[in-house]
Amino acid sequence: MSELQSLAPSASRVIVDPTRDGRWDALSRTNEASLFVSPPWLRVIAETYGFEAEAAVLVGPAGEPVGGVPYCRLHDAMGERIVSTPFCDFCDPVATGPRDWPRLIRPLLDTGLPVQLRV
């Protein structure tokens, strides 16, 4: 059973540093999360390759995190793009279901950059 509750219509969205933000740390410890969304993994990727990790997080009315997706903006020979998260086998969003997807992915799509999700 999911530890998270879908609050997509009533949740607000914030952009955080997933290597340091306590809300992301809490999400990374739920059953829906994997190693590839953990703050230590994201920190290693960011520090090793010089990427800046970010995460879109849905926050419930009491300030509790209810879903999120980590990502990095890449600038290389393939052009500028957003990847969730580089050098991972997969990096599923931490979400309760399809109702949360539009709220999580919208800030990434709004950049106009190509977005690559590893799910």
mmCIF file of C-alpha atoms in Angstrom:
data_model
loop_
_atom_site.group_PDB
_atom_site.id
_atom_site.type_symbol
_atom_site.label_atom_id
_atom_site.label_comp_id
_atom_site.label_asym_id
_atom_site.label_seq_id
_atom_site.Cartn_x
_atom_site.Cartn_y
_atom_site.Cartn_z
ATOM 1 C CA MET A 1 0.000 0.000 0.000
ATOM 2 C CA SER A 2 1.235 3.481 -0.829
ATOM 3 C CA GLU A 3 2.647 5.663 1.925
ATOM 4 C CA LEU A 4 1.795 8.735 -0.145
ATOM 5 C CA GLN A 5 -1.620 10.232 -0.722
ATOM 6 C CA SER A 6 -2.467 11.817 -4.058
ATOM 7 C CA LEU A 7 -3.270 15.480 -3.456
ATOM 8 C CA ALA A 8 -2.554 16.760 -6.941
ATOM 9 C CA PRO A 9 -5.481 19.209 -7.121
ATOM 10 C CA SER A 10 -4.800 20.706 -3.679
ATOM 11 C CA ALA A 11 -1.005 20.366 -3.556
ATOM 12 C CA SER A 12 1.352 23.199 -4.364
ATOM 13 C CA ARG A 13 4.510 22.661 -6.389
ATOM 14 C CA VAL A 14 7.978 23.785 -5.351
ATOM 15 C CA ILE A 15 11.395 23.355 -6.939
ATOM 16 C CA VAL A 16 14.029 22.163 -4.463
ATOM 17 C CA ASP A 17 17.615 20.956 -4.245
ATOM 18 C CA PRO A 18 17.064 17.205 -3.718
ATOM 19 C CA THR A 19 20.561 16.770 -2.301
ATOM 20 C CA ARG A 20 19.758 18.997 0.702
ATOM 21 C CA ASP A 21 16.006 19.556 1.066
ATOM 22 C CA GLY A 22 14.298 17.648 3.883
ATOM 23 C CA ARG A 23 11.083 17.264 1.899
ATOM 24 C CA TRP A 24 12.938 15.406 -0.831
ATOM 25 C CA ASP A 25 14.744 13.298 1.752
ATOM 26 C CA ALA A 26 11.354 12.281 3.199
ATOM 27 C CA LEU A 27 10.059 11.314 -0.276
ATOM 28 C CA SER A 28 13.201 9.305 -0.993
ATOM 29 C CA ARG A 29 12.466 7.103 2.032
ATOM 30 C CA THR A 30 8.970 6.031 0.928
ATOM 31 C CA ASN A 31 8.093 2.699 -0.677
ATOM 32 C CA GLU A 32 7.571 4.455 -4.030
ATOM 33 C CA ALA A 33 11.220 5.620 -4.157
ATOM 34 C CA SER A 34 14.366 3.880 -5.375
ATOM 35 C CA LEU A 35 18.075 4.271 -4.742
ATOM 36 C CA PHE A 36 18.285 6.504 -7.819
ATOM 37 C CA VAL A 37 16.249 9.272 -6.154
ATOM 38 C CA SER A 38 18.112 9.206 -2.833
ATOM 39 C CA PRO A 39 19.948 12.391 -1.789
ATOM 40 C CA PRO A 40 23.328 10.592 -1.519
ATOM 41 C CA TRP A 41 23.020 9.205 -5.074
ATOM 42 C CA LEU A 42 21.934 12.558 -6.492
ATOM 43 C CA ARG A 43 24.776 14.304 -4.618
ATOM 44 C CA VAL A 44 27.372 11.902 -6.080
ATOM 45 C CA ILE A 45 26.041 12.433 -9.614
ATOM 46 C CA ALA A 46 25.957 16.217 -9.192
ATOM 47 C CA GLU A 47 29.427 16.485 -7.661
ATOM 48 C CA THR A 48 31.107 13.957 -9.973
ATOM 49 C CA TYR A 49 29.790 15.392 -13.235
ATOM 50 C CA GLY A 50 29.204 19.016 -12.243
ATOM 51 C CA PHE A 51 25.436 18.804 -12.687
ATOM 52 C CA GLU A 52 22.968 20.812 -10.641
ATOM 53 C CA ALA A 53 20.247 18.510 -9.346
ATOM 54 C CA GLU A 54 16.742 19.881 -8.912
ATOM 55 C CA ALA A 55 13.397 18.316 -8.053
ATOM 56 C CA ALA A 56 9.797 19.336 -8.596
ATOM 57 C CA VAL A 57 7.946 18.472 -5.377
ATOM 58 C CA LEU A 58 4.222 18.448 -4.656
ATOM 59 C CA VAL A 59 3.567 19.705 -1.136
ATOM 60 C CA GLY A 60 0.331 19.079 0.736
ATOM 61 C CA PRO A 61 -1.605 21.616 2.815
ATOM 62 C CA ALA A 62 0.393 20.846 5.984
ATOM 63 C CA GLY A 63 3.729 21.211 4.156
ATOM 64 C CA GLU A 64 4.229 17.472 3.745
ATOM 65 C CA PRO A 65 5.774 16.198 0.488
ATOM 66 C CA VAL A 66 3.332 14.048 -1.481
ATOM 67 C CA GLY A 67 5.231 13.459 -4.735
ATOM 68 C CA GLY A 68 8.163 14.577 -6.793
ATOM 69 C CA VAL A 69 10.585 14.025 -9.641
ATOM 70 C CA PRO A 70 14.340 14.768 -9.615
ATOM 71 C CA TYR A 71 16.143 16.001 -12.713
ATOM 72 C CA CYS A 72 19.256 17.666 -14.074
ATOM 73 C CA ARG A 73 19.616 20.196 -16.876
ATOM 74 C CA LEU A 74 22.327 19.010 -19.238
ATOM 75 C CA HIS A 75 24.338 21.092 -21.702
ATOM 76 C CA ASP A 76 26.582 18.962 -23.915
ATOM 77 C CA ALA A 77 27.175 17.842 -27.505
ATOM 78 C CA MET A 78 23.586 16.570 -27.685
ATOM 79 C CA GLY A 79 22.286 20.036 -26.806
ATOM 80 C CA GLU A 80 20.432 21.406 -23.835
ATOM 81 C CA ARG A 81 17.898 19.067 -22.248
ATOM 82 C CA ILE A 82 16.404 17.845 -18.981
ATOM 83 C CA VAL A 83 17.064 14.295 -17.771
ATOM 84 C CA SER A 84 15.684 12.501 -14.746
ATOM 85 C CA THR A 85 18.469 11.660 -13.631
ATOM 86 C CA PRO A 86 21.657 11.033 -15.661
ATOM 87 C CA PHE A 87 23.566 7.761 -15.235
ATOM 88 C CA CYS A 88 20.606 5.900 -13.733
ATOM 89 C CA ASP A 89 19.043 2.693 -14.954
ATOM 90 C CA PHE A 90 15.700 4.273 -14.110
ATOM 91 C CA CYS A 91 14.444 7.224 -12.120
ATOM 92 C CA ASP A 92 10.709 6.920 -11.648
ATOM 93 C CA PRO A 93 8.949 9.918 -10.175
ATOM 94 C CA VAL A 94 7.947 9.448 -6.567
ATOM 95 C CA ALA A 95 4.199 9.712 -7.073
ATOM 96 C CA THR A 96 0.994 7.959 -6.194
ATOM 97 C CA GLY A 97 -0.361 7.738 -9.705
ATOM 98 C CA PRO A 98 -1.283 9.428 -12.956
ATOM 99 C CA ARG A 99 -3.133 12.315 -11.245
ATOM 100 C CA ASP A 100 0.203 13.596 -9.937
ATOM 101 C CA TRP A 101 2.085 13.426 -13.256
ATOM 102 C CA PRO A 102 0.760 16.637 -14.863
ATOM 103 C CA ARG A 103 1.643 18.735 -11.808
ATOM 104 C CA LEU A 104 5.123 17.199 -11.572
ATOM 105 C CA ILE A 105 6.092 17.312 -15.226
ATOM 106 C CA ARG A 106 4.590 20.722 -16.151
ATOM 107 C CA PRO A 107 7.552 22.868 -14.957
ATOM 108 C CA LEU A 108 9.905 20.691 -17.000
ATOM 109 C CA LEU A 109 7.810 20.833 -20.173
ATOM 110 C CA ASP A 110 7.302 24.582 -19.775
ATOM 111 C CA THR A 111 11.050 25.141 -20.277
ATOM 112 C CA GLY A 112 10.651 24.185 -23.947
ATOM 113 C CA LEU A 113 13.638 21.843 -23.625
ATOM 114 C CA PRO A 114 13.546 18.161 -24.533
ATOM 115 C CA VAL A 115 12.690 16.111 -21.436
ATOM 116 C CA GLN A 116 13.953 12.538 -20.986
ATOM 117 C CA LEU A 117 12.392 10.475 -18.214
ATOM 118 C CA ARG A 118 13.921 7.136 -17.252
ATOM 119 C CA VAL A 119 10.964 5.091 -16.042
#
